[in-house]
């Protein structure tokens, strides 16, 4: 998606070893005009799929998922990290390893909100090693729902996550795939 | 706001001592049609204010804030709980006590995204004792920005938060104010 690639080149910053900071428009400050265009693009890409629910994970997936959900006219469910006393007992749960935060999270979704009748689009901001996505996929599989596809804003194509997901046979649409960030220069997959 | 009050009566559940569960439409599964109407209502209420940025806090404030921000045509910044290695050093920070999770969080916002020139609308899903809001207010005050107002979805009017905020002279617009949940029956402020 040209608009997102241009924005990454303009406002993204490569720092250190393989870290791309996009906090000025994607995951700390959030640009709603960009999110709307991303939502329209996913709707165009998945228009043949009978999606009735979008699943994401807190925190930075929520804004993107909500804006996108308006174009699908479906509700959003977000997976929660760690147990809250305000969530009732009946939950799907899995563990997700976070390299960013150097820890492992328990992730839960209430059984009330996903079941065998659902057709789910998973949306998240980043795909790198794929740990978060594998957790969300496991939760959908526990629920018996159908995964219609996965929409990612930025995929780090030089990490293993994208290959793992595509090898499962799941349709994955990343709006920008970065093949290299060597010497601070971002190169996108053609 | 009648639509939100009706939804609370239809789908909300009072459990135990003063806990209102609205996880089927507000803070776990999220209803975009409702969020859009809430966003329009805040835009109507704050239409005289020169708002150029919306501030919220992860996680459940993000979806509401993003959908609302589309009606103001402004970006959203969300305050993050706990330090991430992907946030650069220069941050505003404060501590927020969470009664729900029975712990204290460090909350941070990058200095890049709020400054003295900004006119901020704070949005969050719940107002009870006001701890989260007081933290967000403190962050805006640290930045030198102007607080133009606060938009809350559901205020528990029988807890102290609303009075604390209004006593500061800040304009607070809660779309549903609950005065009582005795015996499981929700009563709204007229």
Tab-separated table of C-alpha atoms in Angstrom:
chain	number	residue	atom	x	y	z
A	1	UNK	CA	0.000	0.000	0.000
A	2	UNK	CA	1.738	3.078	-1.313
A	3	UNK	CA	0.354	5.545	1.237
A	4	UNK	CA	1.665	3.467	4.171
A	5	UNK	CA	5.064	2.839	2.529
A	6	UNK	CA	5.489	6.562	1.864
A	7	UNK	CA	4.570	7.335	5.455
A	8	UNK	CA	7.102	4.828	6.798
A	9	UNK	CA	9.828	6.385	4.636
A	10	UNK	CA	8.832	9.900	5.736
A	11	UNK	CA	8.151	9.439	9.458
A	12	UNK	CA	9.552	6.026	10.442
A	13	UNK	CA	12.910	5.707	12.168
A	14	UNK	CA	15.211	2.711	12.137
A	15	UNK	CA	16.997	2.483	15.466
A	16	UNK	CA	19.532	-0.079	16.542
A	17	UNK	CA	19.182	-3.693	15.471
A	18	UNK	CA	15.992	-4.215	13.509
A	19	UNK	CA	13.738	-1.806	15.422
A	20	UNK	CA	11.468	0.409	13.306
A	21	UNK	CA	9.842	3.219	15.237
A	22	UNK	CA	6.513	4.321	13.788
A	23	UNK	CA	5.187	5.857	16.976
A	24	UNK	CA	4.353	9.196	15.378
A	25	UNK	CA	1.512	7.725	13.280
A	26	UNK	CA	0.858	4.060	14.104
A	27	UNK	CA	1.346	2.880	17.677
A	28	UNK	CA	1.567	5.782	20.123
A	29	UNK	CA	0.253	8.764	18.210
A	30	UNK	CA	-2.264	7.447	15.687
A	31	UNK	CA	-3.252	9.042	12.364
A	32	UNK	CA	-6.949	8.404	11.717
A	33	UNK	CA	-6.779	9.415	8.041
A	34	UNK	CA	-4.113	6.774	7.449
A	35	UNK	CA	-6.061	4.211	9.501
A	36	UNK	CA	-9.160	4.867	7.366
A	37	UNK	CA	-7.226	4.219	4.161
A	38	UNK	CA	-5.784	1.030	5.669
A	39	UNK	CA	-9.299	-0.086	6.643
A	40	UNK	CA	-10.594	0.528	3.115
A	41	UNK	CA	-7.681	-1.440	1.673
A	42	UNK	CA	-8.314	-4.480	3.890
A	43	UNK	CA	-12.013	-4.303	2.989
A	44	UNK	CA	-11.033	-4.341	-0.697
A	45	UNK	CA	-8.622	-7.262	-0.183
A	46	UNK	CA	-11.026	-9.375	1.908
A	47	UNK	CA	-14.269	-8.361	0.213
A	48	UNK	CA	-14.968	-11.965	-0.881
A	49	UNK	CA	-14.785	-13.291	2.686
A	50	UNK	CA	-17.871	-13.598	4.972
A	51	UNK	CA	-16.238	-11.767	7.901
A	52	UNK	CA	-18.532	-11.052	10.870
A	53	UNK	CA	-15.969	-10.191	13.559
A	54	UNK	CA	-12.525	-8.634	13.850
A	55	UNK	CA	-10.108	-9.895	16.496
A	56	UNK	CA	-7.065	-7.947	17.651
A	57	UNK	CA	-4.855	-7.715	20.721
A	58	UNK	CA	-4.256	-4.857	23.105
A	59	UNK	CA	-2.972	-2.264	22.962
A	60	UNK	CA	-1.698	-0.986	19.622
A	61	UNK	CA	-3.905	-3.232	17.484
A	62	UNK	CA	-7.127	-1.792	18.875
A	63	UNK	CA	-7.195	1.555	17.081
A	64	UNK	CA	-6.406	0.067	13.672
A	65	UNK	CA	-8.938	-2.726	14.171
A	66	UNK	CA	-11.722	-0.348	15.246
A	67	UNK	CA	-11.280	2.041	12.334
A	68	UNK	CA	-11.086	-0.904	9.883
A	69	UNK	CA	-14.160	-2.577	11.410
A	70	UNK	CA	-16.315	0.335	10.304
A	71	UNK	CA	-15.748	-0.652	6.656
A	72	UNK	CA	-16.725	-4.271	7.397
A	73	UNK	CA	-19.664	-3.212	9.605
A	74	UNK	CA	-18.676	-5.751	12.264
A	75	UNK	CA	-17.734	-5.578	15.976
A	76	UNK	CA	-14.161	-5.800	17.267
A	77	UNK	CA	-13.005	-8.130	20.046
A	78	UNK	CA	-9.631	-7.467	21.590
A	79	UNK	CA	-7.599	-10.131	23.357
A	80	UNK	CA	-6.507	-8.997	26.816
A	81	UNK	CA	-3.083	-9.429	28.318
A	82	UNK	CA	-3.184	-10.869	31.851
A	83	UNK	CA	-6.244	-11.725	33.897
A	84	UNK	CA	-8.588	-8.952	34.979
A	85	UNK	CA	-11.023	-9.471	37.843
A	86	UNK	CA	-13.701	-7.965	35.584
A	87	UNK	CA	-13.505	-10.857	33.111
A	88	UNK	CA	-15.726	-13.793	33.905
A	89	UNK	CA	-14.264	-17.267	34.252
A	90	UNK	CA	-15.046	-18.704	30.868
A	91	UNK	CA	-12.207	-17.623	28.609
A	92	UNK	CA	-10.013	-18.940	25.834
A	93	UNK	CA	-6.419	-18.421	26.821
A	94	UNK	CA	-2.902	-18.835	25.541
A	95	UNK	CA	0.592	-17.554	26.257
A	96	UNK	CA	2.385	-15.072	24.023
A	97	UNK	CA	6.064	-14.297	24.188
A	98	UNK	CA	6.892	-10.628	23.657
A	99	UNK	CA	10.377	-9.836	22.407
A	100	UNK	CA	9.672	-6.107	22.710
A	101	UNK	CA	8.858	-6.352	26.400
A	102	UNK	CA	11.063	-9.385	27.110
A	103	UNK	CA	8.344	-11.319	28.909
A	104	UNK	CA	5.539	-13.821	28.426
A	105	UNK	CA	1.890	-12.770	28.634
A	106	UNK	CA	-1.253	-14.703	29.368
A	107	UNK	CA	-3.751	-13.636	26.724
A	108	UNK	CA	-7.476	-14.197	27.097
A	109	UNK	CA	-10.726	-13.763	25.177
A	110	UNK	CA	-14.119	-14.342	26.743
A	111	UNK	CA	-15.944	-17.365	25.319
A	112	UNK	CA	-19.041	-15.177	25.034
A	113	UNK	CA	-17.605	-13.288	22.079
A	114	UNK	CA	-16.178	-15.894	19.699
A	115	UNK	CA	-17.733	-19.239	18.836
A	116	UNK	CA	-17.986	-21.853	16.060
A	117	UNK	CA	-20.415	-19.705	14.051
A	118	UNK	CA	-17.957	-16.817	13.677
A	119	UNK	CA	-15.845	-15.852	10.661
A	120	UNK	CA	-12.926	-13.891	12.005
A	121	UNK	CA	-10.503	-11.403	10.477
A	122	UNK	CA	-7.443	-10.919	12.705
A	123	UNK	CA	-5.859	-7.455	12.568
A	124	UNK	CA	-2.645	-6.218	14.168
A	125	UNK	CA	-0.137	-3.439	13.659
A	126	UNK	CA	3.107	-5.456	13.361
A	127	UNK	CA	4.217	-8.887	12.259
A	128	UNK	CA	7.802	-9.870	13.038
A	129	UNK	CA	8.469	-13.271	14.611
A	130	UNK	CA	4.735	-14.039	14.650
A	131	UNK	CA	4.343	-14.887	18.351
A	132	UNK	CA	1.364	-12.568	18.925
A	133	UNK	CA	-0.394	-13.784	15.779
A	134	UNK	CA	0.175	-17.437	16.610
A	135	UNK	CA	-1.474	-16.744	19.972
A	136	UNK	CA	-4.494	-15.120	18.339
A	137	UNK	CA	-4.753	-17.975	15.824
A	138	UNK	CA	-4.695	-20.468	18.694
A	139	UNK	CA	-7.512	-18.606	20.438
A	140	UNK	CA	-9.662	-18.665	17.292
A	141	UNK	CA	-8.919	-22.370	16.881
A	142	UNK	CA	-9.962	-23.014	20.499
A	143	UNK	CA	-13.267	-21.243	19.758
A	144	UNK	CA	-14.030	-23.337	16.672
A	145	UNK	CA	-14.484	-20.173	14.585
A	146	UNK	CA	-13.171	-19.826	11.018
A	147	UNK	CA	-10.132	-17.644	10.356
A	148	UNK	CA	-10.984	-15.796	7.141
A	149	UNK	CA	-7.694	-13.961	7.032
A	150	UNK	CA	-5.150	-11.759	8.738
A	151	UNK	CA	-4.530	-8.079	8.056
A	152	UNK	CA	-1.223	-6.580	9.186
A	153	UNK	CA	-0.063	-2.995	8.805
A	154	UNK	CA	3.710	-3.568	8.736
A	155	UNK	CA	5.376	-6.940	8.221
A	156	UNK	CA	9.090	-7.343	8.803
A	157	UNK	CA	9.656	-9.651	5.856
A	158	UNK	CA	13.149	-10.542	7.011
A	159	UNK	CA	11.787	-12.173	10.182
A	160	UNK	CA	10.104	-15.550	10.215
A	161	UNK	CA	6.509	-14.645	11.182
A	162	UNK	CA	5.095	-14.096	7.693
A	163	UNK	CA	6.399	-17.413	6.403
A	164	UNK	CA	5.039	-19.304	9.428
A	165	UNK	CA	1.556	-17.852	8.928
A	166	UNK	CA	1.488	-18.342	5.125
A	167	UNK	CA	2.747	-21.931	5.544
A	168	UNK	CA	-0.370	-22.603	7.646
A	169	UNK	CA	-2.437	-21.761	4.540
A	170	UNK	CA	-3.907	-18.648	6.128
A	171	UNK	CA	-4.475	-15.652	3.871
A	172	UNK	CA	-2.215	-12.888	5.151
A	173	UNK	CA	-2.408	-9.354	3.776
A	174	UNK	CA	0.353	-7.079	5.037
A	175	UNK	CA	-0.025	-3.518	3.765
A	176	UNK	CA	3.729	-2.892	3.846
A	177	UNK	CA	6.370	-5.640	3.828
A	178	UNK	CA	9.881	-4.548	4.741
A	179	UNK	CA	12.584	-6.742	3.257
A	180	UNK	CA	15.550	-4.920	4.704
A	181	UNK	CA	16.460	-2.138	7.116
A	182	UNK	CA	20.225	-2.343	6.649
A	183	UNK	CA	22.179	0.831	7.439
A	184	UNK	CA	18.936	2.497	8.461
A	185	UNK	CA	17.506	2.282	4.928
A	186	UNK	CA	14.048	0.718	4.616
A	187	UNK	CA	13.512	-1.418	1.501
A	188	UNK	CA	10.017	-2.718	0.725
A	189	UNK	CA	9.102	-5.979	-0.997
A	190	UNK	CA	7.905	-5.354	-4.565
B	1	UNK	CA	-27.158	9.911	25.817
B	2	UNK	CA	-30.239	7.781	25.354
B	3	UNK	CA	-28.675	5.201	23.017
B	4	UNK	CA	-25.902	4.404	25.500
B	5	UNK	CA	-28.262	4.296	28.501
B	6	UNK	CA	-30.577	1.909	26.660
B	7	UNK	CA	-27.635	-0.293	25.747
B	8	UNK	CA	-26.421	-0.397	29.356
B	9	UNK	CA	-29.903	-1.438	30.507
B	10	UNK	CA	-30.166	-4.080	27.775
B	11	UNK	CA	-26.654	-5.592	27.776
B	12	UNK	CA	-24.899	-4.394	30.950
B	13	UNK	CA	-24.643	-6.636	34.008
B	14	UNK	CA	-24.258	-5.515	37.589
B	15	UNK	CA	-22.133	-8.040	39.443
B	16	UNK	CA	-21.106	-7.978	43.073
B	17	UNK	CA	-20.286	-4.715	44.775
B	18	UNK	CA	-20.443	-1.851	42.320
B	19	UNK	CA	-19.061	-3.625	39.244
B	20	UNK	CA	-20.874	-2.964	35.960
B	21	UNK	CA	-19.876	-5.317	33.157
B	22	UNK	CA	-20.272	-3.809	29.706
B	23	UNK	CA	-17.840	-6.131	27.996
B	24	UNK	CA	-20.272	-7.164	25.264
B	25	UNK	CA	-20.269	-3.708	23.644
B	26	UNK	CA	-17.748	-1.347	25.282
B	27	UNK	CA	-14.511	-2.787	26.636
B	28	UNK	CA	-13.868	-6.301	25.338
B	29	UNK	CA	-16.206	-6.714	22.408
B	30	UNK	CA	-16.731	-3.248	20.915
B	31	UNK	CA	-19.747	-2.020	18.933
B	32	UNK	CA	-18.586	0.385	16.238
B	33	UNK	CA	-22.087	1.720	15.510
B	34	UNK	CA	-22.440	2.738	19.149
B	35	UNK	CA	-18.900	4.192	19.196
B	36	UNK	CA	-19.744	6.296	16.121
B	37	UNK	CA	-22.824	7.744	17.826
B	38	UNK	CA	-20.759	8.471	20.943
B	39	UNK	CA	-18.136	10.204	18.805
B	40	UNK	CA	-20.768	12.371	17.118
B	41	UNK	CA	-22.227	13.301	20.503
B	42	UNK	CA	-18.840	14.414	21.912
B	43	UNK	CA	-18.235	16.407	18.720
B	44	UNK	CA	-21.616	18.122	19.244
B	45	UNK	CA	-20.852	18.811	22.922
B	46	UNK	CA	-17.313	20.124	22.346
B	47	UNK	CA	-17.884	21.793	18.984
B	48	UNK	CA	-16.945	25.230	20.391
B	49	UNK	CA	-13.524	24.025	21.583
B	50	UNK	CA	-10.345	24.261	19.422
B	51	UNK	CA	-9.376	20.608	19.952
B	52	UNK	CA	-6.379	19.411	17.903
B	53	UNK	CA	-5.535	16.162	19.708
B	54	UNK	CA	-7.302	13.410	21.644
B	55	UNK	CA	-5.524	11.724	24.558
B	56	UNK	CA	-6.603	8.388	25.998
B	57	UNK	CA	-5.049	5.502	27.910
B	58	UNK	CA	-4.583	1.897	26.931
B	59	UNK	CA	-6.306	-0.374	26.492
B	60	UNK	CA	-10.079	0.088	26.515
B	61	UNK	CA	-10.006	3.838	25.859
B	62	UNK	CA	-8.258	3.439	22.500
B	63	UNK	CA	-11.145	2.172	20.394
B	64	UNK	CA	-13.577	4.820	21.625
B	65	UNK	CA	-10.992	7.574	21.205
B	66	UNK	CA	-10.078	6.512	17.651
B	67	UNK	CA	-13.654	6.337	16.418
B	68	UNK	CA	-14.449	9.697	18.071
B	69	UNK	CA	-11.299	11.318	16.647
B	70	UNK	CA	-12.643	10.856	13.129
B	71	UNK	CA	-15.398	13.406	13.876
B	72	UNK	CA	-12.852	15.904	15.214
B	73	UNK	CA	-10.391	15.164	12.374
B	74	UNK	CA	-7.489	14.972	14.849
B	75	UNK	CA	-4.899	12.330	15.815
B	76	UNK	CA	-5.119	10.200	18.958
B	77	UNK	CA	-2.301	9.723	21.456
B	78	UNK	CA	-2.620	6.910	23.942
B	79	UNK	CA	-0.794	6.857	27.266
B	80	UNK	CA	1.118	3.618	27.773
B	81	UNK	CA	1.211	1.573	30.936
B	82	UNK	CA	4.767	0.608	31.950
B	83	UNK	CA	7.967	1.366	30.062
B	84	UNK	CA	8.549	-0.197	26.659
B	85	UNK	CA	12.042	-0.416	25.220
B	86	UNK	CA	10.597	0.985	21.994
B	87	UNK	CA	9.741	4.326	23.608
B	88	UNK	CA	12.524	6.879	23.556
B	89	UNK	CA	13.728	8.456	26.757
B	90	UNK	CA	11.898	11.734	26.708
B	91	UNK	CA	8.491	11.049	28.224
B	92	UNK	CA	5.971	12.611	30.541
B	93	UNK	CA	5.163	10.126	33.264
B	94	UNK	CA	2.950	9.619	36.271
B	95	UNK	CA	1.637	6.792	38.419
B	96	UNK	CA	-1.954	5.575	38.283
B	97	UNK	CA	-3.568	3.331	40.853
B	98	UNK	CA	-5.910	0.736	39.367
B	99	UNK	CA	-8.599	-0.626	41.664
B	100	UNK	CA	-9.700	-3.068	38.965
B	101	UNK	CA	-6.281	-4.669	38.726
B	102	UNK	CA	-5.229	-3.930	42.321
B	103	UNK	CA	-1.877	-2.440	41.363
B	104	UNK	CA	-0.114	0.805	40.473
B	105	UNK	CA	0.999	1.530	36.900
B	106	UNK	CA	3.638	3.814	35.532
B	107	UNK	CA	1.986	5.690	32.682
B	108	UNK	CA	3.971	7.489	29.998
B	109	UNK	CA	3.454	9.702	26.952
B	110	UNK	CA	6.296	10.674	24.628
B	111	UNK	CA	7.139	14.380	24.765
B	112	UNK	CA	7.153	14.375	20.964
B	113	UNK	CA	3.374	14.134	20.814
B	114	UNK	CA	2.010	16.693	23.300
B	115	UNK	CA	3.348	20.178	23.892
B	116	UNK	CA	2.321	23.684	24.963
B	117	UNK	CA	0.692	24.405	21.601
B	118	UNK	CA	-1.818	21.554	21.901
B	119	UNK	CA	-5.511	21.704	22.834
B	120	UNK	CA	-6.386	18.306	24.199
B	121	UNK	CA	-9.631	16.393	24.625
B	122	UNK	CA	-9.199	13.458	27.018
B	123	UNK	CA	-11.424	10.443	26.293
B	124	UNK	CA	-11.894	7.275	28.323
B	125	UNK	CA	-14.481	4.547	28.747
B	126	UNK	CA	-15.090	4.700	32.503
B	127	UNK	CA	-14.918	7.252	35.308
B	128	UNK	CA	-15.244	5.904	38.853
B	129	UNK	CA	-12.747	7.098	41.467
B	130	UNK	CA	-10.947	9.222	38.886
B	131	UNK	CA	-7.408	7.860	39.324
B	132	UNK	CA	-6.796	7.218	35.618
B	133	UNK	CA	-8.171	10.632	34.643
B	134	UNK	CA	-6.118	12.437	37.264
B	135	UNK	CA	-3.046	10.751	35.790
B	136	UNK	CA	-3.927	11.866	32.260
B	137	UNK	CA	-4.633	15.412	33.498
B	138	UNK	CA	-1.237	15.471	35.196
B	139	UNK	CA	0.459	14.398	31.963
B	140	UNK	CA	-1.269	17.170	30.006
B	141	UNK	CA	-0.268	19.660	32.706
B	142	UNK	CA	3.361	18.482	32.509
B	143	UNK	CA	3.253	19.109	28.745
B	144	UNK	CA	1.940	22.652	29.068
B	145	UNK	CA	-0.968	21.845	26.725
B	146	UNK	CA	-4.525	23.096	27.322
B	147	UNK	CA	-7.174	20.638	28.498
B	148	UNK	CA	-10.270	21.568	26.483
B	149	UNK	CA	-12.424	18.921	28.104
B	150	UNK	CA	-12.954	15.315	29.054
B	151	UNK	CA	-15.331	12.873	27.382
B	152	UNK	CA	-16.346	9.758	29.307
B	153	UNK	CA	-18.652	6.985	28.163
B	154	UNK	CA	-19.910	5.784	31.556
B	155	UNK	CA	-19.509	7.701	34.819
B	156	UNK	CA	-20.285	6.018	38.109
B	157	UNK	CA	-21.908	9.085	39.669
B	158	UNK	CA	-21.914	7.503	43.113
B	159	UNK	CA	-18.109	7.433	43.206
B	160	UNK	CA	-15.946	10.472	43.767
B	161	UNK	CA	-14.187	10.868	40.397
B	162	UNK	CA	-16.732	13.096	38.647
B	163	UNK	CA	-16.844	15.576	41.519
B	164	UNK	CA	-13.030	15.751	41.738
B	165	UNK	CA	-12.739	16.532	38.022
B	166	UNK	CA	-15.593	19.072	37.952
B	167	UNK	CA	-14.193	20.795	41.059
B	168	UNK	CA	-10.988	21.407	39.081
B	169	UNK	CA	-13.096	23.502	36.680
B	170	UNK	CA	-12.577	21.070	33.796
B	171	UNK	CA	-15.493	20.529	31.451
B	172	UNK	CA	-16.515	16.887	31.806
B	173	UNK	CA	-19.087	15.304	29.506
B	174	UNK	CA	-20.111	11.796	30.557
B	175	UNK	CA	-22.543	10.225	28.106
B	176	UNK	CA	-24.193	8.112	30.816
B	177	UNK	CA	-24.032	8.887	34.532
B	178	UNK	CA	-25.104	6.079	36.835
B	179	UNK	CA	-26.408	7.272	40.196
B	180	UNK	CA	-27.145	3.876	41.670
B	181	UNK	CA	-26.737	0.167	40.987
B	182	UNK	CA	-28.472	-1.054	44.153
B	183	UNK	CA	-29.935	-4.552	43.990
B	184	UNK	CA	-28.592	-4.911	40.474
B	185	UNK	CA	-30.829	-2.099	39.137
B	186	UNK	CA	-29.074	0.667	37.193
B	187	UNK	CA	-30.491	4.171	37.746
B	188	UNK	CA	-29.240	7.050	35.583
B	189	UNK	CA	-28.861	10.700	36.568
B	190	UNK	CA	-31.587	12.834	34.957
